[in-house]
Short mmCIF file of C-alpha atoms in Angstrom, two decimals:
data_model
loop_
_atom_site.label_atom_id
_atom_site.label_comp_id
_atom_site.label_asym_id
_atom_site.label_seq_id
_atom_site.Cartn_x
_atom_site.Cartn_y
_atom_site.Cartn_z
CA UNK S 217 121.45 135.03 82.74
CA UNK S 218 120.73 136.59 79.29
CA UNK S 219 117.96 134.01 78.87
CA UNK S 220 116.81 134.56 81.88
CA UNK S 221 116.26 138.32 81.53
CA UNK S 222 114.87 137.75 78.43
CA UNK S 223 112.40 135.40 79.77
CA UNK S 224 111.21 137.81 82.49
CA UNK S 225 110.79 140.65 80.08
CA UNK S 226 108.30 138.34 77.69
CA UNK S 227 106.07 137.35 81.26
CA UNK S 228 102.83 139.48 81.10
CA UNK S 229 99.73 138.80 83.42
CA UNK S 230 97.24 138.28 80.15
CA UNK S 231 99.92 135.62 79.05
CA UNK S 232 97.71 132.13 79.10
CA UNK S 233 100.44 129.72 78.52
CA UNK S 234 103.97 130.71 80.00
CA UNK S 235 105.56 127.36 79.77
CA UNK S 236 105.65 128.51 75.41
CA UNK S 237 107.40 131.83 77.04
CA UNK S 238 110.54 128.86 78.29
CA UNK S 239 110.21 127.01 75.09
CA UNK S 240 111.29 130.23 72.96
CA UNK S 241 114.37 130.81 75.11
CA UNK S 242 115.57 126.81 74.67
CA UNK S 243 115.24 126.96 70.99
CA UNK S 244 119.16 127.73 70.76
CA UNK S 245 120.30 125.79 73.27
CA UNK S 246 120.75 122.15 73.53
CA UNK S 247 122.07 121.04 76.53
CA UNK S 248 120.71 117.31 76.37
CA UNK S 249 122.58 116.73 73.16
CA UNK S 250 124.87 114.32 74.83
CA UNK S 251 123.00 112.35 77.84
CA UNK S 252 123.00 109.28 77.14
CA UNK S 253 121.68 107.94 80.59
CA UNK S 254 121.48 103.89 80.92
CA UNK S 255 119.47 101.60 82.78
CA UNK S 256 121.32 99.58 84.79
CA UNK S 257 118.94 97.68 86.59
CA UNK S 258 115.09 96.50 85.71
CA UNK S 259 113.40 98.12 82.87
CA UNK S 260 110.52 100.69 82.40
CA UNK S 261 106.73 99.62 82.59
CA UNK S 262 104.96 98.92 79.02
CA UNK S 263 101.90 101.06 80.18
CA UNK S 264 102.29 104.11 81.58
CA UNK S 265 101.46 104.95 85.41
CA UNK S 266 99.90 107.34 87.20
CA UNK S 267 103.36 108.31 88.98
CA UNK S 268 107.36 108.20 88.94
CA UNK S 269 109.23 108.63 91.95
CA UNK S 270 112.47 109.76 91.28
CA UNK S 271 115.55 109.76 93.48
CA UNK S 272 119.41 110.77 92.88
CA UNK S 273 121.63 109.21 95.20
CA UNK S 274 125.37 109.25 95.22
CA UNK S 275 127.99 108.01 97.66
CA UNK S 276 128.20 109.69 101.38
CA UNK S 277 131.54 109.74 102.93
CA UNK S 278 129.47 108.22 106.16
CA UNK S 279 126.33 105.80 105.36
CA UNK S 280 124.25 105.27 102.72
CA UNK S 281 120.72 105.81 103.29
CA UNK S 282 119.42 104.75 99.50
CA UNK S 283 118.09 100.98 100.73
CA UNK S 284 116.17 102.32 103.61
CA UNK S 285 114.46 105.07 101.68
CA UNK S 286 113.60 102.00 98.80
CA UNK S 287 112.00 100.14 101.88
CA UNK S 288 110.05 102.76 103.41
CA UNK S 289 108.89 103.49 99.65
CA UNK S 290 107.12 100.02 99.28
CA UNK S 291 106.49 98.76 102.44
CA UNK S 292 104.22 101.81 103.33
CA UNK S 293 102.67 101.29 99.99
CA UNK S 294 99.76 98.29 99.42
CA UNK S 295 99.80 96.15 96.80
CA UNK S 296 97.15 97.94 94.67
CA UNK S 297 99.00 100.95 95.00
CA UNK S 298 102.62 99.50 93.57
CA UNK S 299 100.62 98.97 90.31
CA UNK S 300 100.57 102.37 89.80
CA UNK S 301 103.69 103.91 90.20
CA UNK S 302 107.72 103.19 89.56
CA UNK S 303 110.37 104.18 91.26
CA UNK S 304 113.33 105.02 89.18
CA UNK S 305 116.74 105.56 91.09
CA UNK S 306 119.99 107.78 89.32
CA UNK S 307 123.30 106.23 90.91
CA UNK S 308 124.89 109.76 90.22
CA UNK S 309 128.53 108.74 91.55
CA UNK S 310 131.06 108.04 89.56
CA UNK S 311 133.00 105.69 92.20
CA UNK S 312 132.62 102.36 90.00
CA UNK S 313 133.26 100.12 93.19
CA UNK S 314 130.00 102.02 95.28
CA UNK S 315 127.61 101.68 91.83
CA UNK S 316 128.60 97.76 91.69
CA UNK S 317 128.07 97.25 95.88
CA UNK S 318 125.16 99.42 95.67
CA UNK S 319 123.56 97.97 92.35
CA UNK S 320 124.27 93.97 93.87
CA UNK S 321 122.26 95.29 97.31
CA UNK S 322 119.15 96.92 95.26
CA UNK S 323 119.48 93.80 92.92
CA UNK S 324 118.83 91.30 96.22
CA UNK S 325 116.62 93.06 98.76
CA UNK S 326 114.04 94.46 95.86
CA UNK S 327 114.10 91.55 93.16
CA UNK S 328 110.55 91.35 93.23
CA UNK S 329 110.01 95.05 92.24
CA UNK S 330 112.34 94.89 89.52
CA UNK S 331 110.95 91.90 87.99
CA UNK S 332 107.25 93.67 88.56
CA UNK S 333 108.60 96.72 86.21
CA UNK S 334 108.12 98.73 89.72
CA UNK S 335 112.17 99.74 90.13
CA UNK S 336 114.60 100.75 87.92
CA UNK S 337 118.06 102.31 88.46
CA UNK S 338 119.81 104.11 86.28
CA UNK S 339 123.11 106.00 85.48
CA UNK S 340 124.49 108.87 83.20
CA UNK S 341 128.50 108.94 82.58
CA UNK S 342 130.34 111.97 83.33
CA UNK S 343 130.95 112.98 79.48
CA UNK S 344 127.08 113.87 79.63
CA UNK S 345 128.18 116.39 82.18
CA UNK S 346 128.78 120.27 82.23
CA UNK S 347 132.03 121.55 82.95
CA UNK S 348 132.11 121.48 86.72
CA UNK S 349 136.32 123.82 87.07
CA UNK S 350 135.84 127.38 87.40
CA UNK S 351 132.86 127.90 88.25
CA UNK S 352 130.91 130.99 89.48
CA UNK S 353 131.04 131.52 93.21
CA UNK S 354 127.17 132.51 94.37
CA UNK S 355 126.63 133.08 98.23
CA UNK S 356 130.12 133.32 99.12
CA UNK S 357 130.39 129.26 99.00
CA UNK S 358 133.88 127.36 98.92
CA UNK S 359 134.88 126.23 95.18
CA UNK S 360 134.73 122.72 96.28
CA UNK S 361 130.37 123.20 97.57
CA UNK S 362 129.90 125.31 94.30
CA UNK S 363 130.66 122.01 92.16
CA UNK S 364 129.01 119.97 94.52
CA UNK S 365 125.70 121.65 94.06
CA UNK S 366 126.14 122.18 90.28
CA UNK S 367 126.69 118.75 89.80
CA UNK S 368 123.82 117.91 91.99
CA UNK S 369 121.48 120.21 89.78
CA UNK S 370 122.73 118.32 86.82
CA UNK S 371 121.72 114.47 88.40
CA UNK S 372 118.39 116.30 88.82
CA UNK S 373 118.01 117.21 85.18
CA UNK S 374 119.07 113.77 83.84
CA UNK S 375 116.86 111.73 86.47
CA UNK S 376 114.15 114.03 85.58
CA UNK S 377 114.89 113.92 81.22
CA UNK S 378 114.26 109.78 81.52
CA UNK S 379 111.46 109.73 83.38
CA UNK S 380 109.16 112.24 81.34
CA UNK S 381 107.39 109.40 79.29
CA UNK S 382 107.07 106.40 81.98
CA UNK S 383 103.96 108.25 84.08
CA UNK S 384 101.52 111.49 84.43
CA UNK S 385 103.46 112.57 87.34
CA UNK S 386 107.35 113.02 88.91
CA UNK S 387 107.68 112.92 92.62
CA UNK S 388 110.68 114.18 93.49
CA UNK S 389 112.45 113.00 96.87
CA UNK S 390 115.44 112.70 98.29
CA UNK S 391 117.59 109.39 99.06
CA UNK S 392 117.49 109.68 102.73
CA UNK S 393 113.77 110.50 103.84
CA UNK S 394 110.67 107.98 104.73
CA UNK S 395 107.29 108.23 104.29
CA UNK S 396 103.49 107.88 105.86
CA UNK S 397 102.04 104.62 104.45
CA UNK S 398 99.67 105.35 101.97
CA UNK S 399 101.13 108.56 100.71
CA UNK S 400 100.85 107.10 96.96
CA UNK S 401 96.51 107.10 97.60
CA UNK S 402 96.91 110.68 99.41
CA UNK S 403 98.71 112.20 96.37
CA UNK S 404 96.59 110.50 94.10
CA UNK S 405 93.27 112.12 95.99
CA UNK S 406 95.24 115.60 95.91
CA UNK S 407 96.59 115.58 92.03
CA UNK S 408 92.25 114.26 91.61
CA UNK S 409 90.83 117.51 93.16
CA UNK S 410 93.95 119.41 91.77
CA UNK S 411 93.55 118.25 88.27
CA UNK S 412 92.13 121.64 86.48
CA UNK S 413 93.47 123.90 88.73
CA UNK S 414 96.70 126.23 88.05
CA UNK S 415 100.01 124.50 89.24
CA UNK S 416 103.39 124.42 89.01
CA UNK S 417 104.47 121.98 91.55
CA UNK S 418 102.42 120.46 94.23
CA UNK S 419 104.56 120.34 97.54
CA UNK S 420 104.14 117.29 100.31
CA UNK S 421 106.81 118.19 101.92
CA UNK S 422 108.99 121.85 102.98
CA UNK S 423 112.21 120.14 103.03
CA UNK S 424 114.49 120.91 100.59
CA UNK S 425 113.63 119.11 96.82
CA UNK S 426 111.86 116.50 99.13
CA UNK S 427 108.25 115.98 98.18
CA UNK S 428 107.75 117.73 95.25
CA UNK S 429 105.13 116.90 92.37
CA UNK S 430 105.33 117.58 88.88
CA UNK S 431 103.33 116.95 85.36
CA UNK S 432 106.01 115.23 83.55
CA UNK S 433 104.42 117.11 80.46
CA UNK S 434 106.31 120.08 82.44
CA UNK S 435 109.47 117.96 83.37
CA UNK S 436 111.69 119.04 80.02
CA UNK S 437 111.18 123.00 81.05
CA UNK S 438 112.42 122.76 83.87
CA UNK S 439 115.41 120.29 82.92
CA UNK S 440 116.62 122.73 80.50
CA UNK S 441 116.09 125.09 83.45
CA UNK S 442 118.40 123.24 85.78
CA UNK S 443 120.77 122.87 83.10
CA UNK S 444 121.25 126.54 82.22
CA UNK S 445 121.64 128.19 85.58
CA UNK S 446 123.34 124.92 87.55
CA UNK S 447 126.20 126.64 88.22
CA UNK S 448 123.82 129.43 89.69
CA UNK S 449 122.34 128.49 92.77
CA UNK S 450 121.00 125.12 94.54
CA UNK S 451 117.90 123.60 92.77
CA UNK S 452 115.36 124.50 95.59
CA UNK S 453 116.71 128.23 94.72
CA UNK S 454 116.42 127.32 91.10
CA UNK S 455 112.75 126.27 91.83
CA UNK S 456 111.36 128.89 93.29
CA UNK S 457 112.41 130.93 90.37
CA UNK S 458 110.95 128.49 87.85
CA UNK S 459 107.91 129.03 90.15
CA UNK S 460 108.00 133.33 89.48
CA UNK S 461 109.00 132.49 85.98
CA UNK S 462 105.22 130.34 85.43
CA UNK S 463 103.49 132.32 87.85
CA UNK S 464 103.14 130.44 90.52
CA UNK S 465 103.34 133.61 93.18
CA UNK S 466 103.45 130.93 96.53
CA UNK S 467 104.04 127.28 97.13
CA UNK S 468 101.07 124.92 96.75
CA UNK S 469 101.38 123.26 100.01
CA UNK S 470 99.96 119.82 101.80
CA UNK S 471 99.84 119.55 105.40
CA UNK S 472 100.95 117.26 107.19
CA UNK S 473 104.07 116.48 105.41
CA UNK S 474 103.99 112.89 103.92
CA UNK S 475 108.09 112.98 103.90
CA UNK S 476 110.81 112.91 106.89
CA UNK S 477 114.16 113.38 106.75
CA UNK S 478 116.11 110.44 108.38
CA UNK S 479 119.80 111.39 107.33
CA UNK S 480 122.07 112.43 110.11
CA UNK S 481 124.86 113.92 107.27
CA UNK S 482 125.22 115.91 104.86
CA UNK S 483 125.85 114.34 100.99
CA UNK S 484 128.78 116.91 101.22
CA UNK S 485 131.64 116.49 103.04
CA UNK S 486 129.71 114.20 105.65
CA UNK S 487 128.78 116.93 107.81
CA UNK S 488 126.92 116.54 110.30
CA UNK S 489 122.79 116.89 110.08
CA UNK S 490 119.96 116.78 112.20
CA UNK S 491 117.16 118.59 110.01
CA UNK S 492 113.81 117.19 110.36
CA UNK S 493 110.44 118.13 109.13
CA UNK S 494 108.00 119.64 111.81
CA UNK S 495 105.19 118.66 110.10
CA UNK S 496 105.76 115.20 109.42
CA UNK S 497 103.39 113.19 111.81
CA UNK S 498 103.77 109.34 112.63
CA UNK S 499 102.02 109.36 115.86
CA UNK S 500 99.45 111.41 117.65
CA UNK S 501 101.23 112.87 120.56
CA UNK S 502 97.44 113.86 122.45
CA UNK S 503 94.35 111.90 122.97
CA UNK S 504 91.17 112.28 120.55
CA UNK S 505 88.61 114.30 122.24
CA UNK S 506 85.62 112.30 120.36
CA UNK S 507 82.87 114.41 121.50
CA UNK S 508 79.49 113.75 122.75
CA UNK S 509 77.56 112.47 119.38
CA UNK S 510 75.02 109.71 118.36
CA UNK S 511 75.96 106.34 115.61
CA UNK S 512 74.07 105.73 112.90
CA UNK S 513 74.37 103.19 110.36
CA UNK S 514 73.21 100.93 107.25
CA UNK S 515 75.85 98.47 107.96
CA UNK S 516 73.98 94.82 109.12
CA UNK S 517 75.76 93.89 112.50
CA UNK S 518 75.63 91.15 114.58
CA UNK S 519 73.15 90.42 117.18
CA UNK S 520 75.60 91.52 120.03
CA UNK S 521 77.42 94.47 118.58
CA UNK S 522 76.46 97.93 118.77
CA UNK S 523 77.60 100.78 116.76
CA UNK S 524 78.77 103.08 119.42
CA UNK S 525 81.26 100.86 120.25
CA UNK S 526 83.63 101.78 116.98
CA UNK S 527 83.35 105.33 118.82
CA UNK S 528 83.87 104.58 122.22
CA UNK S 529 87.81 105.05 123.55
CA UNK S 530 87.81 101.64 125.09
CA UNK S 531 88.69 98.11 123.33
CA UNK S 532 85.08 97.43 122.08
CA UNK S 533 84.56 96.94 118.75
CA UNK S 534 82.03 96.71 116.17
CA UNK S 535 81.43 94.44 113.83
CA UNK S 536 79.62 94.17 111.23
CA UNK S 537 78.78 90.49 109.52
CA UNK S 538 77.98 91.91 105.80
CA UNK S 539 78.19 95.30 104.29
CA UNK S 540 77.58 96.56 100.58
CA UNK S 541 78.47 99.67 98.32
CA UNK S 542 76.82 102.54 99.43
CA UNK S 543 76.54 101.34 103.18
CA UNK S 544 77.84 103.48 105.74
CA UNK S 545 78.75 104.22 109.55
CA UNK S 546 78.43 108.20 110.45
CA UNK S 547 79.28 109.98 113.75
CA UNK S 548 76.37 112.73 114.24
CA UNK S 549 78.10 115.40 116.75
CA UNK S 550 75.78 116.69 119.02
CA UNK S 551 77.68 119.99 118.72
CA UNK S 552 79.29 120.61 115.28
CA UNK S 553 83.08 121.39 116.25
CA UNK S 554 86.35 122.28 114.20
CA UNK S 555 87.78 119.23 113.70
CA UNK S 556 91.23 118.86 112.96
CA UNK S 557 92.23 115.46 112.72
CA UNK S 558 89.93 112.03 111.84
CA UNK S 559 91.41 108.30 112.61
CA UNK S 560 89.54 105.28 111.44
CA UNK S 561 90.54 101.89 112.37
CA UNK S 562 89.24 98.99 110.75
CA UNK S 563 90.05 94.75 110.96
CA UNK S 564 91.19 92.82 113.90
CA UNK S 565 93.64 94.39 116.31
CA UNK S 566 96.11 90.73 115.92
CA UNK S 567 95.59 89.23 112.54
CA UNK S 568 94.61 92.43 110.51
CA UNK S 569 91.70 90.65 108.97
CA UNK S 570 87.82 91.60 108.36
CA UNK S 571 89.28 95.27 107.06
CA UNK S 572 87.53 97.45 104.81
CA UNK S 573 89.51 97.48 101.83
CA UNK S 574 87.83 99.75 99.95
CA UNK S 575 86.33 103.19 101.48
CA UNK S 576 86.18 106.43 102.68
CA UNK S 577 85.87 109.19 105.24
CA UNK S 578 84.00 111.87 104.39
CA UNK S 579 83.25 115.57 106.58
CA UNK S 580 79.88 116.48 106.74
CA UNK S 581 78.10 119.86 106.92
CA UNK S 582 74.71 120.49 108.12
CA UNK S 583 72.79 123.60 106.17
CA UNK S 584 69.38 122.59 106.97
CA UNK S 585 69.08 121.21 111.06
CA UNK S 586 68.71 117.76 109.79
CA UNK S 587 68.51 115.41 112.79
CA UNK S 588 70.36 112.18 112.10
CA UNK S 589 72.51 113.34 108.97
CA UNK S 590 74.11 116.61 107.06
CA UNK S 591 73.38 117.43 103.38
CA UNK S 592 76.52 117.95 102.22
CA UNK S 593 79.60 115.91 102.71
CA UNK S 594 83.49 116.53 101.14
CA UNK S 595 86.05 113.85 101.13
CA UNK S 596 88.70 113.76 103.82
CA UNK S 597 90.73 110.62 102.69
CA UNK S 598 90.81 106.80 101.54
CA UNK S 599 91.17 103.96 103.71
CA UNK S 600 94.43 102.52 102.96
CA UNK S 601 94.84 98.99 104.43
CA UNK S 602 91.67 99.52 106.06
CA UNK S 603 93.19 102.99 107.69
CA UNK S 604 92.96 106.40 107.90
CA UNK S 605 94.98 108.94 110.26
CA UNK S 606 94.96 112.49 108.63
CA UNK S 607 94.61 115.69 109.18
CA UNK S 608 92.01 118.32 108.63
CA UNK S 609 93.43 121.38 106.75
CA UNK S 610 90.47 123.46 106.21
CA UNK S 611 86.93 123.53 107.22
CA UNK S 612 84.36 124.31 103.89
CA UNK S 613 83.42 128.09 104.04
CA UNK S 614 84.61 127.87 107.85
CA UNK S 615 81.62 126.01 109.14
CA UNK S 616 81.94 123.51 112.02
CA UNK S 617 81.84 119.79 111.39
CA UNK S 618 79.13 118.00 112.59
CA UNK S 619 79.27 114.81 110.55
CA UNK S 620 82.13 112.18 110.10
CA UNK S 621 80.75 109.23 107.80
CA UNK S 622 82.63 105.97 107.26
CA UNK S 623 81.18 105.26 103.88
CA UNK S 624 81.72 101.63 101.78
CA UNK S 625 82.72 101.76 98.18
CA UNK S 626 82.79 98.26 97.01
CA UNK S 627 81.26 95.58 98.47
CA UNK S 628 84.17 93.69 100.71
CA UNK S 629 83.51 89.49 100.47
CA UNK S 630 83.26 89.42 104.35
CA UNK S 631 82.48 90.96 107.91
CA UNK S 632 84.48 94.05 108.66
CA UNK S 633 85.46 95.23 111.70
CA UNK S 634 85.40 99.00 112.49
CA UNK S 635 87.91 98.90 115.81
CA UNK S 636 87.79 103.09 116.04
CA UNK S 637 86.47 106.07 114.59
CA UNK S 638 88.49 108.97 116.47
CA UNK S 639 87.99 112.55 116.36
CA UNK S 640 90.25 115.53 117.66
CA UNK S 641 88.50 118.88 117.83
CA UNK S 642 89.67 122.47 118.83
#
């Protein structure tokens, strides 16, 4: 707590760089002196990736959770997208007989991963540890939850101290959520329009240490964070005042949450549990609206298919026999509106084929009265599988939408299909 008085007392507003404010109060301490953390599965990429997606699991006195959190992990990712990142997994139990059941299931179900460089578990031996007996007792808990959590902080910090050089980011989740597919492309598009802006963490989810970005460049801070106060508090408590201690006044939030929680108990004790994210959207409870509006397109279609038919809310479809970079299909509103959520369905309904692999939806704003087109556009998302189901957060300088353009990056080697082009507005 010394060091963390300290470090408040050097904090000034004109201070450019408070991460070297940390740096001075680690100098004396060396609390990574003794990990020595092991892989014991797979091995780390040669190159480095755009992201690590770390995860500490340990044993629950009711289920495990770990394989179906590994399976929602790369089956809602595409194939391009498991180039660039890795998930690496602590096994922070120290129940021999659960490591060796739990190390032969990963080794089985996700062979493929490991041999791609794309998994990789790991564990650190309880020398590396703390002392975890007589302990402070914060917030009135028992003795027995005290250790719990401070060991818990401690499986953060070593998950967190191997994966600083493997990628440019850490995602940090926990072993018993599932996620959106194509959450790897929607954090890659955030961390893109994020990249010179102020941040501590980036959060994509509310729940807990579920969701949670970091630079690794930042990564051995806040180890040496965890490992100082983890007798102190939980590490979402313990991140929130990393957050005052960089500056980072509020959380840096992304709606809607790319994470749920799927758990029904507790790591500790096997209590029961039934929290669940709010914001975390699978499917669209109401109808899109898609307003009155006119088609226009660059796209070459068949002799018998029509554009409007990707907007109307029937089974048409259109399709379009050859497309090229640059092409587009754009939804004109007839009123501009405050849209608030965009779904774009492309390839056959059955077989999944004639998608548009690579693309985007972009919001336009009209300035000028143009006719047929706006004059400025922002992005909204990637297509991801040839889909797109997101939400709107924010409308630019709170102007109505009156533009939604399906535009082609690369040119695909076929027909494409665009099934729907829905539109919910307020």
């Amino acid at each position: 707590m010394v060091a963390w008085q300290r470090a408040r007392m050097q904090i000034s507003p004109s201070r450019t760089n408070h991460l070297e404010t940390f740096k001075d109060i680690q100098k004396n301490s060396e609390p990574l002196k003794n990990v020595n953390s092991c892989i014991l599965i797979g091995a780390p990429p040669l190159k480095k990736r755009l992201l690590t997606i770390g995860i500490s699991s340990m044993k629950r006195p009711q289920r495990s959770y770990l394989l179906d959190t590994l399976e929602s992990l790369f089956y809602s990712s595409s194939l391009s997208e498991q180039k660039h990142f890795i998930v690496l997994v602590h096994l922070a139990d120290p129940d021999p007989m659960w490591c060796g059941q739990v190390i032969s299931n990963i080794s089985t179900i996700f062979k493929p991963y490991i041999q791609a460089s794309q998994l990789v578990v790991i564990n650190t031996p309880l020398k590396s540890y703390l002392p975890l007996k007589s302990l402070k007792r914060n917030f009135n808990d028992t003795p027995a939850y005290v250790a719990f959590r401070s060991k818990r902080n401690m499986d953060y910090a070593f998950l967190m101290n191997f994966a600083t050089n493997h990628s440019d980011y850490f995602l940090m989740i926990e072993d018993d959520v599932k996620c959106v597919p194509g959450f790897v492309t929607q954090i890659a598009t955030t961390v893109s329009a994020w990249e010179n802006k102020p941040w501590v963490t980036l959060e994509f989810s509310p729940l807990g240490f579920t969701g949670k970005l970091f630079r690794t460049k930042d990564l051995p801070c806040f180890v040496n964070f965890l490992l100082l106060f983890y007798q102190e508090m939980p590490c979402d408590s313990l991140l929130s005042h990393f957050h005052d201690l960089l500056m980072q006044q509020t959380p840096v939030q992304f709606l809607p949450s790319l994470f749920q929680h799927m758990g029904n108990y507790f790591s500790f004790e096997g209590k029961f549990n039934n929290l669940t994210d709010k914001e975390f959207e699978e499917d669209d409870i109401s109808s899109p609206n898609n307003p009155a509006a006119s088609i226009y397109t660059s796209l070459k279609a068949t002799n018998d298919s029509v554009p409007m038919n990707a907007y109307s809310l029937n089974k048409n479809f259109f399709y379009a026999k050859s497309a090229e970079a640059g092409s587009h299909l754009t939804v004109v509103l007839d009123s501009p509106a405050k849209v608030f959520r965009v779904q774009v369905l492309t390839g056959s309904d059955l077989k999944g084929e004639n998608q548009l692999k690579e693309g985007q939806i972009e919001l336009g704003y009209d300035f000028n009265d143009q006719i047929n087109d706006c004059d400025d556009y922002i992005l909204l998302g990637l297509l991801v599988n040839g889909i797109l189901n997101k939400q709107v957060l924010s409308n630019k300088s709170g102007k109505k939408v009156k533009c939604v353009r399906l535009l082609v990056t690369a040119t695909p080697s076929s027909g494409i299909i665009v099934r729907h082009i829905n539109i919910w507005v307020k």
